[in-house]
Tab-separated table of C-alpha atoms in Angstrom:
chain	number	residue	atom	x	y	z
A	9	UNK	CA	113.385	221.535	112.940
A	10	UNK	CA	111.139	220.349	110.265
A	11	UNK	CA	113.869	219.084	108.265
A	12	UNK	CA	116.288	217.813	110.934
A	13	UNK	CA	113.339	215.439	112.159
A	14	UNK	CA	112.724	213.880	108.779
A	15	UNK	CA	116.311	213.595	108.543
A	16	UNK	CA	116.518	211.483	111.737
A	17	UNK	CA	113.708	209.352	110.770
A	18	UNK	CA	115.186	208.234	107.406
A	19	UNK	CA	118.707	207.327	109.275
A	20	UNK	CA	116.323	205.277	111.499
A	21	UNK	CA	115.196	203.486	108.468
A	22	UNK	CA	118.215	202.636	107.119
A	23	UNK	CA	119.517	201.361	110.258
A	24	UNK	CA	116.415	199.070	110.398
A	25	UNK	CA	116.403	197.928	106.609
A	26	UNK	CA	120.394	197.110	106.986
A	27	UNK	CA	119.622	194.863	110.114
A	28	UNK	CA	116.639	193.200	108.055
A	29	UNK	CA	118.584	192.350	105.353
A	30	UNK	CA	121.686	191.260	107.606
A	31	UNK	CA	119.101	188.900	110.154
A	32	UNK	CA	117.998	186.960	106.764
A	33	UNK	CA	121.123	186.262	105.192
A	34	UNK	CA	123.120	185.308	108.971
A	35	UNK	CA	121.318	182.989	111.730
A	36	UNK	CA	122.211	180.862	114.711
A	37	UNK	CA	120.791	177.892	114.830
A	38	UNK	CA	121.071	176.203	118.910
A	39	UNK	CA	124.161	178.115	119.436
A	40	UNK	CA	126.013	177.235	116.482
A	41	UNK	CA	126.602	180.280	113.482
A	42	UNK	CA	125.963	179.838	110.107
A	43	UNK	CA	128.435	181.103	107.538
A	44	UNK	CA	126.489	181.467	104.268
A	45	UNK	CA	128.765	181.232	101.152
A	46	UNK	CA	127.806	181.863	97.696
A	47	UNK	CA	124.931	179.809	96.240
A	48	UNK	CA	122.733	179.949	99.393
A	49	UNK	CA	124.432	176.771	100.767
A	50	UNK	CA	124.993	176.915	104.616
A	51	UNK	CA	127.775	174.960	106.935
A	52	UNK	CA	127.730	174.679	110.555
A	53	UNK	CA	131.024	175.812	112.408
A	54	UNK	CA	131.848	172.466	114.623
A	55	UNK	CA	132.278	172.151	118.051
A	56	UNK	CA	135.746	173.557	119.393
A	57	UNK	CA	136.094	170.461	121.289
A	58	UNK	CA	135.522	167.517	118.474
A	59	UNK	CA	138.243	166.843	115.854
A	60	UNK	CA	136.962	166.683	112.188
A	61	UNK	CA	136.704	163.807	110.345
A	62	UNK	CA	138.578	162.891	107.830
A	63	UNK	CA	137.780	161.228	104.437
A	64	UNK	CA	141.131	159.063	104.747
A	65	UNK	CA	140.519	156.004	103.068
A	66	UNK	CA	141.663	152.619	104.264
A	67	UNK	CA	144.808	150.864	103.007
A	68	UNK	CA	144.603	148.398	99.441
A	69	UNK	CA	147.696	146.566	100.259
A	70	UNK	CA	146.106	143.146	100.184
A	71	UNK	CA	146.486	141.230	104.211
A	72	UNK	CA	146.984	138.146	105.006
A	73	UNK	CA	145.768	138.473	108.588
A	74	UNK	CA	142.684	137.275	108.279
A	75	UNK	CA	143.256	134.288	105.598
A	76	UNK	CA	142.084	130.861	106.608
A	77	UNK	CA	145.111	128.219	107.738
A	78	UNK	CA	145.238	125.177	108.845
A	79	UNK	CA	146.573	125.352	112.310
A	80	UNK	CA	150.115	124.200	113.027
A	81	UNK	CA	149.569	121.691	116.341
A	82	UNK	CA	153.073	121.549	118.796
A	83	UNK	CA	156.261	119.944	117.102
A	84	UNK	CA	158.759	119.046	119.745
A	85	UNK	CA	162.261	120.000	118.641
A	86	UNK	CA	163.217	116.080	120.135
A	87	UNK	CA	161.185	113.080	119.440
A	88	UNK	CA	161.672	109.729	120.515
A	89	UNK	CA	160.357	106.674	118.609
A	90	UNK	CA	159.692	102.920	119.668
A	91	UNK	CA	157.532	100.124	117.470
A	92	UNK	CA	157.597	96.916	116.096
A	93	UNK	CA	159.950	96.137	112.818
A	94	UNK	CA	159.998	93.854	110.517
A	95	UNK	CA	162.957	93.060	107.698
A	96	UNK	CA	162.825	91.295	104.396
A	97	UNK	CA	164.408	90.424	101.226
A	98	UNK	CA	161.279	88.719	99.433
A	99	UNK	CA	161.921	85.360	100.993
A	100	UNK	CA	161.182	86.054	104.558
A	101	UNK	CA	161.203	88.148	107.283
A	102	UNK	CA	163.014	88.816	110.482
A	103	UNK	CA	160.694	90.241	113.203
A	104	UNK	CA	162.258	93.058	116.044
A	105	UNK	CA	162.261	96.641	117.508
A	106	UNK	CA	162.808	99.250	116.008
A	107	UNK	CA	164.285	102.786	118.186
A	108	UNK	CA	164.500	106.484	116.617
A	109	UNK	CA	164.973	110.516	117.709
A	110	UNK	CA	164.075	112.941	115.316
A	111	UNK	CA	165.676	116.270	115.508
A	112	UNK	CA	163.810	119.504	114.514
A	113	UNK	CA	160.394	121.544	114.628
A	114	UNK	CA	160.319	122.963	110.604
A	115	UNK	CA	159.756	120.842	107.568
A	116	UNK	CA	163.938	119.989	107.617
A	117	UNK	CA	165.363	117.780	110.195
A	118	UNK	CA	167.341	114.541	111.480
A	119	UNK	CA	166.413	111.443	112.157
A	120	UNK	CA	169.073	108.475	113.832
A	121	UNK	CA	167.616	104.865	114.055
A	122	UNK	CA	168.121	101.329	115.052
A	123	UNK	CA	166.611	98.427	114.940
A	124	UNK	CA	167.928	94.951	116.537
A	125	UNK	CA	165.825	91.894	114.531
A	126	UNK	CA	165.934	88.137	113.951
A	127	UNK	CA	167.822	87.165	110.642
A	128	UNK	CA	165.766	85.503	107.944
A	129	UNK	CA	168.338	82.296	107.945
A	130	UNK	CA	171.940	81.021	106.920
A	131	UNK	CA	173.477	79.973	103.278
A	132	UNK	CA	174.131	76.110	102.963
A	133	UNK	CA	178.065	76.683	103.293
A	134	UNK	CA	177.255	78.270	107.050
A	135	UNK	CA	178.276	81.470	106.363
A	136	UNK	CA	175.688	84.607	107.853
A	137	UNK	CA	172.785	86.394	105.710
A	138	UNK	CA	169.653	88.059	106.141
A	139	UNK	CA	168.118	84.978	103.665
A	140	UNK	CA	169.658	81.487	103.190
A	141	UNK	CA	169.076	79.038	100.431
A	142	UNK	CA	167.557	76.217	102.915
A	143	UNK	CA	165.460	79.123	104.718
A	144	UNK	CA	166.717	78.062	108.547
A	145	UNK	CA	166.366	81.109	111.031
A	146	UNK	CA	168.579	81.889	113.810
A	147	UNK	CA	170.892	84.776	112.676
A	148	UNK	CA	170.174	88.430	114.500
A	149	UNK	CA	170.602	91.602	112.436
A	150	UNK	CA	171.597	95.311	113.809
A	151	UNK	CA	170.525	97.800	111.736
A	152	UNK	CA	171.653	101.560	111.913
A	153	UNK	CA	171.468	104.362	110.181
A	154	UNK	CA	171.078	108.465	109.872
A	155	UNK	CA	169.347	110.418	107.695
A	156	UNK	CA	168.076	113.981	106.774
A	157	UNK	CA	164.156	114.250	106.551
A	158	UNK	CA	161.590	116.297	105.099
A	159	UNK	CA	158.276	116.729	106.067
A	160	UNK	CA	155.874	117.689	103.204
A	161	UNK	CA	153.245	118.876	105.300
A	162	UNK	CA	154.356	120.925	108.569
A	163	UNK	CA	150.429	122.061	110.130
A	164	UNK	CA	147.934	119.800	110.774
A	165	UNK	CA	147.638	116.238	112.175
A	166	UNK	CA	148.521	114.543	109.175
A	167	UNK	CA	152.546	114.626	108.209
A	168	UNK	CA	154.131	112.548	105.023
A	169	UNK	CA	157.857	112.239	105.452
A	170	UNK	CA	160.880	111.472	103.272
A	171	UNK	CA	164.166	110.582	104.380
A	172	UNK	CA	167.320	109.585	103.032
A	173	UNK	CA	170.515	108.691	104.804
A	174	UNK	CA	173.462	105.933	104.986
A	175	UNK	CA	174.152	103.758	108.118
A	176	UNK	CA	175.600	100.364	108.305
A	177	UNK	CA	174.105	96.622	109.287
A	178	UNK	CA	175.861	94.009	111.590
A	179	UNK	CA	174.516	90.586	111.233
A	180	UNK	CA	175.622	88.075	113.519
A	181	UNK	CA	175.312	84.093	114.167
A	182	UNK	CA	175.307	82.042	117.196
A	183	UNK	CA	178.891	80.800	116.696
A	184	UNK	CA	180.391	84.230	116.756
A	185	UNK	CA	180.471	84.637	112.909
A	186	UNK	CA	179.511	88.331	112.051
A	187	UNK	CA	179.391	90.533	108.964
A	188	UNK	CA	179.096	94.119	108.270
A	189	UNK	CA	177.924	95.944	105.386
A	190	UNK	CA	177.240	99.487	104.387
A	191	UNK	CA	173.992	100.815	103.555
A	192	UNK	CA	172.199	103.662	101.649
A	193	UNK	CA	168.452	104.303	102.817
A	194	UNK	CA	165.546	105.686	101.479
A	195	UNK	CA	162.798	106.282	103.933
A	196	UNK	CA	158.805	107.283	103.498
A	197	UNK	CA	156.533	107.735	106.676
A	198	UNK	CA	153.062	108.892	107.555
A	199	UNK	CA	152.221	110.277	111.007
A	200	UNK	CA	149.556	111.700	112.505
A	201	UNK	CA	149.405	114.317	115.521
A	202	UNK	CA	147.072	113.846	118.372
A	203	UNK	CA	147.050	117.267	118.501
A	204	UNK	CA	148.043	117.520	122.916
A	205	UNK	CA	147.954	120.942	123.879
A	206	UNK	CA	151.165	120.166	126.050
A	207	UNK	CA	152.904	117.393	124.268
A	208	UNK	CA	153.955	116.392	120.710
A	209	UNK	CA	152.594	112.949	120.608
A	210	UNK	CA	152.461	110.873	117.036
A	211	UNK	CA	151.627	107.433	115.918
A	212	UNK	CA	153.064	106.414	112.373
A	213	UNK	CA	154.117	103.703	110.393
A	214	UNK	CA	157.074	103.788	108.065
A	215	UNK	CA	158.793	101.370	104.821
A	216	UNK	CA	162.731	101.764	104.409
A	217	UNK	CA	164.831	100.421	101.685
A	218	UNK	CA	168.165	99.773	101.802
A	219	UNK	CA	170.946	99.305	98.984
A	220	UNK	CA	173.973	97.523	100.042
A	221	UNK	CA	177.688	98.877	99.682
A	222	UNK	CA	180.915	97.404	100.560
A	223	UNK	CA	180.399	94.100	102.685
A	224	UNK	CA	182.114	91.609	104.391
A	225	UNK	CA	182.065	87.942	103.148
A	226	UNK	CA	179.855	86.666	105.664
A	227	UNK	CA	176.355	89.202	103.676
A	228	UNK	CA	178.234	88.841	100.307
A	229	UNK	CA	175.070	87.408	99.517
A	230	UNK	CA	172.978	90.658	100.497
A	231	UNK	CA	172.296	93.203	97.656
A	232	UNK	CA	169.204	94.728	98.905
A	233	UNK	CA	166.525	94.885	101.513
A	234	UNK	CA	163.598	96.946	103.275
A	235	UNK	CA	162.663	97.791	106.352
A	236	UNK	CA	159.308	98.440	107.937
A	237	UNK	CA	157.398	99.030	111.080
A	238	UNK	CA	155.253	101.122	113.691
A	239	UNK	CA	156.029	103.238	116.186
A	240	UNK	CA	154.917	105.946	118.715
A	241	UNK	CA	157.052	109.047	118.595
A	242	UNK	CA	157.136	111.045	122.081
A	243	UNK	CA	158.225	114.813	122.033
A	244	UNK	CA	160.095	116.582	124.652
């Protein structure tokens, strides 16, 4: 009996000193276990219910999204223009209107013009020009021509244009005398946007010059000329 009860009480000893050892080593900590792995360190299980982060980093590929730019205002695909033109050959000039439509909302499009303006005068012999040797006025000039622009700068208010093209002028006299002549054109303009939330609207001035091809007899005296004015331009 002796023997049997020392017996028991060691087993209860060993029970106790293994359940010690095992409460040091394992705890809970407000419901969550604690898995110890070697080195002492301890990680908390998580939550069932959360996902785990991740360490993904973000993306290098550089992104333009949020790079400053000037802000591109409305650009009606149809513009109509109407100002004041003048047209010279250095020894006058002949005062009119001046009518356009430009084609096109990127920095290529189409432009088709005319102007109707007085003449600058008559040669001595009668016959039509934009100039004549005495100076006298009286002659009217049609001027028309198409051309393919480019606009250097397609956002913001502020748009330099080139332009070149080929058209024709008529110039006429009050006795029924007229002339024709081809034409090559070079154009430059500046306009500026007003920046409508609803409408393209421009003001701009422009300077043309012209080279003169085959002509009739009556401008046999015209070799060159330019072209200027104002206008408003109007978009649809």
């Amino acid at each position: 009996m002796a023997y049997n009860g020392r017996k028991a009480a060691s087993g209860v000893v060993i029970v106790m000193a293994l359940l010690g050892f095992s409460g040091r080593d394992a705890r809970a900590d407000d419901g969550d276990a604690v898995i110890t792995v070697g080195g002492g360190r301890r990680f908390a299980e998580p939550p069932a219910d959360q996902p785990i982060a991740s360490d993904e980093r973000a993306p290098t590929r550089a992104d333009d999204t949020f790079i400053a730019r000037e802000p591109e205002l409305r650009r009606s695909p149809f513009r109509l223009t109407l100002g004041p033109a003048a047209i010279t050959t250095r020894k006058g000039f002949g005062f009119g209107v001046g009518l356009g439509a430009d084609f096109g909302t990127g920095s290529v499009g189409g432009r088709l013009a005319a102007s109707w303006l007085r003449g600058e005068g008559k040669n001595d012999s009668g016959s039509s020009t934009l100039v004549g040797d005495s100076g006298d006025s009286g002659d009217s000039v049609g001027h028309y021509s198409g051309e393919i622009s480019l606009d250097l700068h397609k956002r913001g208010p502020l748009h330099p244009i080139i332009g070149m093209g080929a058209g024709f002028l008529h110039v006429s006299r009050p006795d029924a005398r007229s002339g024709f002549a081809g034409i090559g054109t070079g154009r430059f303009a500046v306009e500026y946007a007003l920046g409508l939330e609803d409408a393209d609207v421009r003001v701009g001035a422009s300077v043309t010059g012209g080279i003169v091809g085959p002509v009739d007899s009556e401008v046999k005296n015209l070799r060159a000329y330019a072209l200027t004015g104002a206008h408003l331009a109007i978009g649809f």
